[in-house]
């Protein structure tokens, strides 16, 4: 799937989904562990793109294909790569978060640090 055809999700829409009681959204953060230690969203799952071989073969153990998933990185580039791969694996409810954690910190929750 071409990158410009990936399903996307704005940071504002992600925040709205996550604020709903009993939301089913999975937040998958593909940044490096040091980046996640700097700033992350609660309950996000860290699957670093650099460690793709370690987690990709057993992806359904990590990401439930029956629930919507928001893929997140610093600005949305690495997460777009994983989002495209998941689409090729048959996932139909994955969305790349436009602007990544940086946009979330700047536009949704200014208490989060930017780096």
Tab-separated table of N, CA and C in Angstrom:
chain	number	residue	atom	x	y	z
A	1	UNK	N	0.840	-1.174	0.000
A	1	UNK	CA	0.000	0.000	0.000
A	1	UNK	C	0.888	1.241	0.000
A	2	UNK	N	0.669	2.156	-0.942
A	2	UNK	CA	1.456	3.393	-0.962
A	2	UNK	C	1.236	4.203	0.315
A	3	UNK	N	2.282	4.883	0.762
A	3	UNK	CA	2.210	5.645	2.009
A	3	UNK	C	1.093	6.689	1.993
A	4	UNK	N	0.830	7.288	0.822
A	4	UNK	CA	-0.202	8.330	0.770
A	4	UNK	C	-1.619	7.761	0.822
A	5	UNK	N	-1.762	6.443	0.821
A	5	UNK	CA	-3.079	5.817	0.923
A	5	UNK	C	-3.322	5.176	2.290
A	6	UNK	N	-2.386	5.327	3.200
A	6	UNK	CA	-2.540	4.731	4.527
A	6	UNK	C	-3.668	5.414	5.294
A	7	UNK	N	-4.416	4.642	6.077
A	7	UNK	CA	-5.413	5.261	6.954
A	7	UNK	C	-4.684	6.101	8.008
A	8	UNK	N	-5.130	7.325	8.202
A	8	UNK	CA	-4.483	8.208	9.166
A	8	UNK	C	-5.464	8.610	10.263
A	9	UNK	N	-4.900	9.130	11.327
A	9	UNK	CA	-5.676	9.574	12.471
A	9	UNK	C	-4.994	10.821	13.019
A	10	UNK	N	-5.749	11.888	13.213
A	10	UNK	CA	-5.163	13.100	13.788
A	10	UNK	C	-4.929	12.888	15.277
A	11	UNK	N	-4.047	13.682	15.837
A	11	UNK	CA	-3.785	13.563	17.273
A	11	UNK	C	-5.021	13.956	18.077
A	12	UNK	N	-5.802	14.885	17.553
A	12	UNK	CA	-7.029	15.283	18.239
A	12	UNK	C	-8.035	14.135	18.264
A	13	UNK	N	-8.170	13.433	17.132
A	13	UNK	CA	-9.081	12.286	17.085
A	13	UNK	C	-8.586	11.149	17.979
A	14	UNK	N	-7.277	10.937	18.015
A	14	UNK	CA	-6.727	9.914	18.904
A	14	UNK	C	-7.079	10.239	20.353
A	15	UNK	N	-6.876	11.484	20.757
A	15	UNK	CA	-7.192	11.887	22.131
A	15	UNK	C	-8.673	11.677	22.434
A	16	UNK	N	-9.532	11.992	21.477
A	16	UNK	CA	-10.974	11.802	21.671
A	16	UNK	C	-11.304	10.324	21.857
A	17	UNK	N	-10.713	9.468	21.029
A	17	UNK	CA	-10.948	8.021	21.158
A	17	UNK	C	-10.472	7.514	22.521
A	18	UNK	N	-9.282	7.941	22.925
A	18	UNK	CA	-8.699	7.443	24.170
A	18	UNK	C	-9.450	7.931	25.403
A	19	UNK	N	-10.161	9.044	25.275
A	19	UNK	CA	-10.894	9.580	26.427
A	19	UNK	C	-12.248	8.910	26.639
A	20	UNK	N	-12.687	8.110	25.671
A	20	UNK	CA	-13.979	7.434	25.790
A	20	UNK	C	-13.875	6.272	26.775
A	21	UNK	N	-14.852	6.148	27.672
A	21	UNK	CA	-14.846	5.008	28.600
A	21	UNK	C	-14.890	3.684	27.828
A	22	UNK	N	-14.056	2.753	28.227
A	22	UNK	CA	-14.046	1.435	27.602
A	22	UNK	C	-13.571	1.426	26.164
A	23	UNK	N	-12.769	2.423	25.777
A	23	UNK	CA	-12.304	2.463	24.381
A	23	UNK	C	-11.495	1.209	24.060
A	24	UNK	N	-11.587	0.784	22.807
A	24	UNK	CA	-10.925	-0.453	22.369
A	24	UNK	C	-9.602	-0.189	21.662
A	25	UNK	N	-9.198	1.073	21.570
A	25	UNK	CA	-8.011	1.424	20.804
A	25	UNK	C	-6.731	0.905	21.438
A	26	UNK	N	-5.855	0.385	20.582
A	26	UNK	CA	-4.506	-0.013	20.959
A	26	UNK	C	-3.573	1.076	20.439
A	27	UNK	N	-2.710	1.596	21.278
A	27	UNK	CA	-1.718	2.576	20.840
A	27	UNK	C	-0.384	1.849	20.769
A	28	UNK	N	0.179	1.797	19.568
A	28	UNK	CA	1.441	1.099	19.337
A	28	UNK	C	2.498	2.139	18.996
A	29	UNK	N	3.490	2.256	19.847
A	29	UNK	CA	4.553	3.244	19.708
A	29	UNK	C	5.785	2.538	19.153
A	30	UNK	N	6.230	2.933	17.965
A	30	UNK	CA	7.344	2.242	17.308
A	30	UNK	C	8.682	2.964	17.493
A	31	UNK	N	8.727	3.924	18.419
A	31	UNK	CA	9.975	4.640	18.689
A	31	UNK	C	10.920	3.784	19.532
A	32	UNK	N	12.138	4.259	19.662
A	32	UNK	CA	13.159	3.585	20.461
A	32	UNK	C	12.817	3.700	21.945
A	33	UNK	N	13.259	2.735	22.763
A	33	UNK	CA	12.962	2.787	24.197
A	33	UNK	C	13.370	4.103	24.867
A	34	UNK	N	14.503	4.688	24.471
A	34	UNK	CA	14.917	5.951	25.093
A	34	UNK	C	13.933	7.068	24.761
A	35	UNK	N	13.330	7.013	23.562
A	35	UNK	CA	12.345	8.027	23.188
A	35	UNK	C	11.073	7.862	24.015
A	36	UNK	N	10.659	6.609	24.189
A	36	UNK	CA	9.464	6.314	24.987
A	36	UNK	C	9.691	6.728	26.440
A	37	UNK	N	10.918	6.549	26.947
A	37	UNK	CA	11.232	6.968	28.314
A	37	UNK	C	11.152	8.487	28.453
A	38	UNK	N	11.387	9.210	27.368
A	38	UNK	CA	11.318	10.670	27.385
A	38	UNK	C	9.879	11.147	27.445
A	39	UNK	N	9.018	10.556	26.621
A	39	UNK	CA	7.601	10.923	26.587
A	39	UNK	C	6.823	9.791	25.928
A	40	UNK	N	5.678	9.458	26.507
A	40	UNK	CA	4.831	8.421	25.915
A	40	UNK	C	3.398	8.624	26.370
A	41	UNK	N	2.495	7.937	25.711
A	41	UNK	CA	1.090	7.962	26.096
A	41	UNK	C	0.815	6.783	27.024
A	42	UNK	N	-0.060	6.971	27.998
A	42	UNK	CA	-0.383	5.867	28.908
A	42	UNK	C	-0.900	4.654	28.144
A	43	UNK	N	-0.548	3.501	28.612
A	43	UNK	CA	-1.013	2.222	28.052
A	43	UNK	C	-0.549	1.951	26.629
A	44	UNK	N	0.450	2.690	26.146
A	44	UNK	CA	0.942	2.396	24.799
A	44	UNK	C	1.875	1.192	24.850
A	45	UNK	N	1.901	0.469	23.754
A	45	UNK	CA	2.760	-0.701	23.595
A	45	UNK	C	3.963	-0.282	22.770
A	46	UNK	N	5.164	-0.493	23.284
A	46	UNK	CA	6.376	-0.121	22.564
A	46	UNK	C	6.908	-1.300	21.764
A	47	UNK	N	6.829	-1.183	20.439
A	47	UNK	CA	7.414	-2.153	19.511
A	47	UNK	C	8.364	-1.371	18.604
A	48	UNK	N	9.615	-1.172	19.023
A	48	UNK	CA	10.546	-0.358	18.248
A	48	UNK	C	10.754	-0.902	16.834
A	49	UNK	N	10.687	-0.017	15.871
A	49	UNK	CA	10.910	-0.418	14.485
A	49	UNK	C	12.285	-1.059	14.327
A	50	UNK	N	13.272	-0.571	15.070
A	50	UNK	CA	14.624	-1.136	14.966
A	50	UNK	C	14.686	-2.592	15.428
A	51	UNK	N	13.689	-3.039	16.173
A	51	UNK	CA	13.647	-4.418	16.651
A	51	UNK	C	12.596	-5.236	15.903
A	52	UNK	N	12.239	-4.785	14.713
A	52	UNK	CA	11.213	-5.427	13.894
A	52	UNK	C	11.375	-6.946	13.795
A	53	UNK	N	12.581	-7.479	13.527
A	53	UNK	CA	12.719	-8.936	13.419
A	53	UNK	C	12.324	-9.678	14.700
A	54	UNK	N	12.474	-9.045	15.843
A	54	UNK	CA	12.183	-9.706	17.118
A	54	UNK	C	10.689	-9.842	17.391
A	55	UNK	N	9.879	-8.917	16.860
A	55	UNK	CA	8.448	-8.973	17.167
A	55	UNK	C	7.541	-9.232	15.974
A	56	UNK	N	8.028	-9.078	14.765
A	56	UNK	CA	7.149	-9.150	13.589
A	56	UNK	C	6.589	-10.546	13.309
A	57	UNK	N	7.355	-11.592	13.606
A	57	UNK	CA	6.880	-12.943	13.286
A	57	UNK	C	5.682	-13.370	14.133
A	58	UNK	N	5.509	-12.753	15.281
A	58	UNK	CA	4.422	-13.112	16.183
A	58	UNK	C	3.529	-11.896	16.446
A	59	UNK	N	3.263	-11.129	15.391
A	59	UNK	CA	2.587	-9.841	15.540
A	59	UNK	C	1.205	-9.952	16.180
A	60	UNK	N	0.469	-11.023	15.894
A	60	UNK	CA	-0.880	-11.127	16.460
A	60	UNK	C	-0.867	-11.310	17.974
A	61	UNK	N	0.254	-11.716	18.535
A	61	UNK	CA	0.370	-11.787	19.994
A	61	UNK	C	0.504	-10.388	20.597
A	62	UNK	N	0.945	-9.437	19.784
A	62	UNK	CA	1.163	-8.070	20.252
A	62	UNK	C	0.003	-7.146	19.912
A	63	UNK	N	-0.495	-7.242	18.676
A	63	UNK	CA	-1.551	-6.331	18.213
A	63	UNK	C	-2.757	-7.161	17.796
A	64	UNK	N	-3.882	-6.925	18.438
A	64	UNK	CA	-5.120	-7.645	18.161
A	64	UNK	C	-5.719	-7.129	16.852
A	65	UNK	N	-5.820	-7.978	15.819
A	65	UNK	CA	-6.364	-7.519	14.538
A	65	UNK	C	-7.852	-7.174	14.604
A	66	UNK	N	-8.529	-7.575	15.662
A	66	UNK	CA	-9.949	-7.292	15.806
A	66	UNK	C	-10.257	-5.970	16.485
A	67	UNK	N	-9.211	-5.240	16.882
A	67	UNK	CA	-9.397	-3.943	17.546
A	67	UNK	C	-8.666	-2.859	16.772
A	68	UNK	N	-9.173	-1.627	16.811
A	68	UNK	CA	-8.466	-0.542	16.125
A	68	UNK	C	-7.117	-0.265	16.791
A	69	UNK	N	-6.143	0.080	15.965
A	69	UNK	CA	-4.803	0.378	16.466
A	69	UNK	C	-4.318	1.698	15.888
A	70	UNK	N	-3.739	2.521	16.751
A	70	UNK	CA	-3.131	3.785	16.348
A	70	UNK	C	-1.625	3.603	16.421
A	71	UNK	N	-0.933	3.777	15.293
A	71	UNK	CA	0.518	3.629	15.217
A	71	UNK	C	1.154	5.000	15.372
A	72	UNK	N	2.133	5.078	16.268
A	72	UNK	CA	2.698	6.352	16.685
A	72	UNK	C	4.219	6.290	16.685
A	73	UNK	N	4.854	7.382	16.277
A	73	UNK	CA	6.298	7.543	16.445
A	73	UNK	C	6.554	9.015	16.764
A	74	UNK	N	7.729	9.531	16.443
A	74	UNK	CA	8.029	10.925	16.764
A	74	UNK	C	7.249	11.882	15.866
A	75	UNK	N	7.319	11.674	14.551
A	75	UNK	CA	6.627	12.563	13.612
A	75	UNK	C	5.685	11.852	12.650
A	76	UNK	N	5.648	10.530	12.655
A	76	UNK	CA	4.719	9.797	11.796
A	76	UNK	C	5.353	9.060	10.632
A	77	UNK	N	6.674	9.065	10.531
A	77	UNK	CA	7.352	8.404	9.411
A	77	UNK	C	7.565	6.915	9.701
A	78	UNK	N	8.191	6.602	10.829
A	78	UNK	CA	8.412	5.193	11.184
A	78	UNK	C	7.089	4.464	11.377
A	79	UNK	N	6.136	5.134	12.005
A	79	UNK	CA	4.836	4.489	12.230
A	79	UNK	C	4.116	4.226	10.917
A	80	UNK	N	4.333	5.068	9.911
A	80	UNK	CA	3.724	4.832	8.591
A	80	UNK	C	4.275	3.546	7.982
A	81	UNK	N	5.570	3.285	8.175
A	81	UNK	CA	6.166	2.057	7.648
A	81	UNK	C	5.532	0.829	8.291
A	82	UNK	N	5.356	0.863	9.606
A	82	UNK	CA	4.753	-0.274	10.306
A	82	UNK	C	3.276	-0.387	9.947
A	83	UNK	N	2.598	0.736	9.809
A	83	UNK	CA	1.186	0.731	9.421
A	83	UNK	C	1.014	0.066	8.051
A	84	UNK	N	1.867	0.424	7.098
A	84	UNK	CA	1.799	-0.180	5.761
A	84	UNK	C	2.047	-1.684	5.844
A	85	UNK	N	3.039	-2.089	6.632
A	85	UNK	CA	3.326	-3.514	6.790
A	85	UNK	C	2.129	-4.246	7.391
A	86	UNK	N	1.508	-3.666	8.414
A	86	UNK	CA	0.340	-4.293	9.039
A	86	UNK	C	-0.813	-4.428	8.049
A	87	UNK	N	-1.009	-3.428	7.213
A	87	UNK	CA	-2.044	-3.520	6.173
A	87	UNK	C	-1.756	-4.703	5.252
A	88	UNK	N	-0.488	-4.891	4.891
A	88	UNK	CA	-0.102	-6.031	4.048
A	88	UNK	C	-0.296	-7.365	4.767
A	89	UNK	N	-0.294	-7.338	6.091
A	89	UNK	CA	-0.514	-8.556	6.879
A	89	UNK	C	-2.004	-8.845	7.077
A	90	UNK	N	-2.861	-7.990	6.532
A	90	UNK	CA	-4.299	-8.213	6.627
A	90	UNK	C	-5.015	-7.414	7.701
A	91	UNK	N	-4.296	-6.578	8.420
A	91	UNK	CA	-4.938	-5.726	9.426
A	91	UNK	C	-5.773	-4.666	8.704
A	92	UNK	N	-6.993	-4.471	9.164
A	92	UNK	CA	-7.893	-3.517	8.499
A	92	UNK	C	-8.256	-2.326	9.378
A	93	UNK	N	-7.811	-2.337	10.632
A	93	UNK	CA	-8.171	-1.253	11.547
A	93	UNK	C	-6.942	-0.533	12.097
A	94	UNK	N	-5.909	-0.384	11.278
A	94	UNK	CA	-4.705	0.321	11.717
A	94	UNK	C	-4.699	1.725	11.131
A	95	UNK	N	-4.211	2.673	11.921
A	95	UNK	CA	-4.186	4.076	11.518
A	95	UNK	C	-2.850	4.683	11.918
A	96	UNK	N	-2.242	5.428	11.009
A	96	UNK	CA	-1.011	6.138	11.313
A	96	UNK	C	-1.374	7.485	11.937
A	97	UNK	N	-0.806	7.779	13.101
A	97	UNK	CA	-1.088	9.038	13.784
A	97	UNK	C	-0.259	10.143	13.132
A	98	UNK	N	-0.945	11.062	12.485
A	98	UNK	CA	-0.307	12.153	11.759
A	98	UNK	C	0.422	13.091	12.723
A	99	UNK	N	1.704	13.286	12.483
A	99	UNK	CA	2.495	14.192	13.310
A	99	UNK	C	3.108	13.554	14.543
A	100	UNK	N	2.680	12.329	14.874
A	100	UNK	CA	3.269	11.571	15.969
A	100	UNK	C	3.141	12.203	17.345
A	101	UNK	N	3.987	11.730	18.247
A	101	UNK	CA	3.956	12.203	19.631
A	101	UNK	C	4.306	13.679	19.708
A	102	UNK	N	5.091	14.176	18.762
A	102	UNK	CA	5.443	15.593	18.753
A	102	UNK	C	4.186	16.439	18.566
A	103	UNK	N	3.344	16.083	17.608
A	103	UNK	CA	2.094	16.821	17.385
A	103	UNK	C	1.160	16.666	18.577
A	104	UNK	N	1.135	15.488	19.176
A	104	UNK	CA	0.280	15.262	20.347
A	104	UNK	C	0.703	16.196	21.486
A	105	UNK	N	2.004	16.302	21.720
A	105	UNK	CA	2.514	17.156	22.794
A	105	UNK	C	2.282	18.637	22.496
A	106	UNK	N	2.318	19.024	21.249
A	106	UNK	CA	2.143	20.437	20.886
A	106	UNK	C	0.676	20.852	20.789
A	107	UNK	N	-0.198	19.925	20.369
A	107	UNK	CA	-1.587	20.315	20.089
A	107	UNK	C	-2.620	19.743	21.043
A	108	UNK	N	-2.291	18.658	21.748
A	108	UNK	CA	-3.290	18.020	22.611
A	108	UNK	C	-2.936	18.170	24.088
A	109	UNK	N	-1.726	17.797	24.453
A	109	UNK	CA	-1.329	17.813	25.862
A	109	UNK	C	0.010	18.522	25.998
A	110	UNK	N	-0.047	19.820	26.256
A	110	UNK	CA	1.176	20.622	26.328
A	110	UNK	C	2.019	20.332	27.566
A	111	UNK	N	1.504	19.493	28.466
A	111	UNK	CA	2.317	19.112	29.628
A	111	UNK	C	3.362	18.061	29.255
A	112	UNK	N	3.188	17.427	28.095
A	112	UNK	CA	4.151	16.425	27.633
A	112	UNK	C	5.383	17.117	27.067
A	113	UNK	N	6.567	16.584	27.343
A	113	UNK	CA	7.778	17.206	26.800
A	113	UNK	C	7.931	16.954	25.301
A	114	UNK	N	8.528	17.929	24.635
A	114	UNK	CA	8.903	17.778	23.221
A	114	UNK	C	10.412	17.537	23.187
A	115	UNK	N	10.843	16.784	22.199
A	115	UNK	CA	12.285	16.536	22.063
A	115	UNK	C	12.660	16.588	20.611
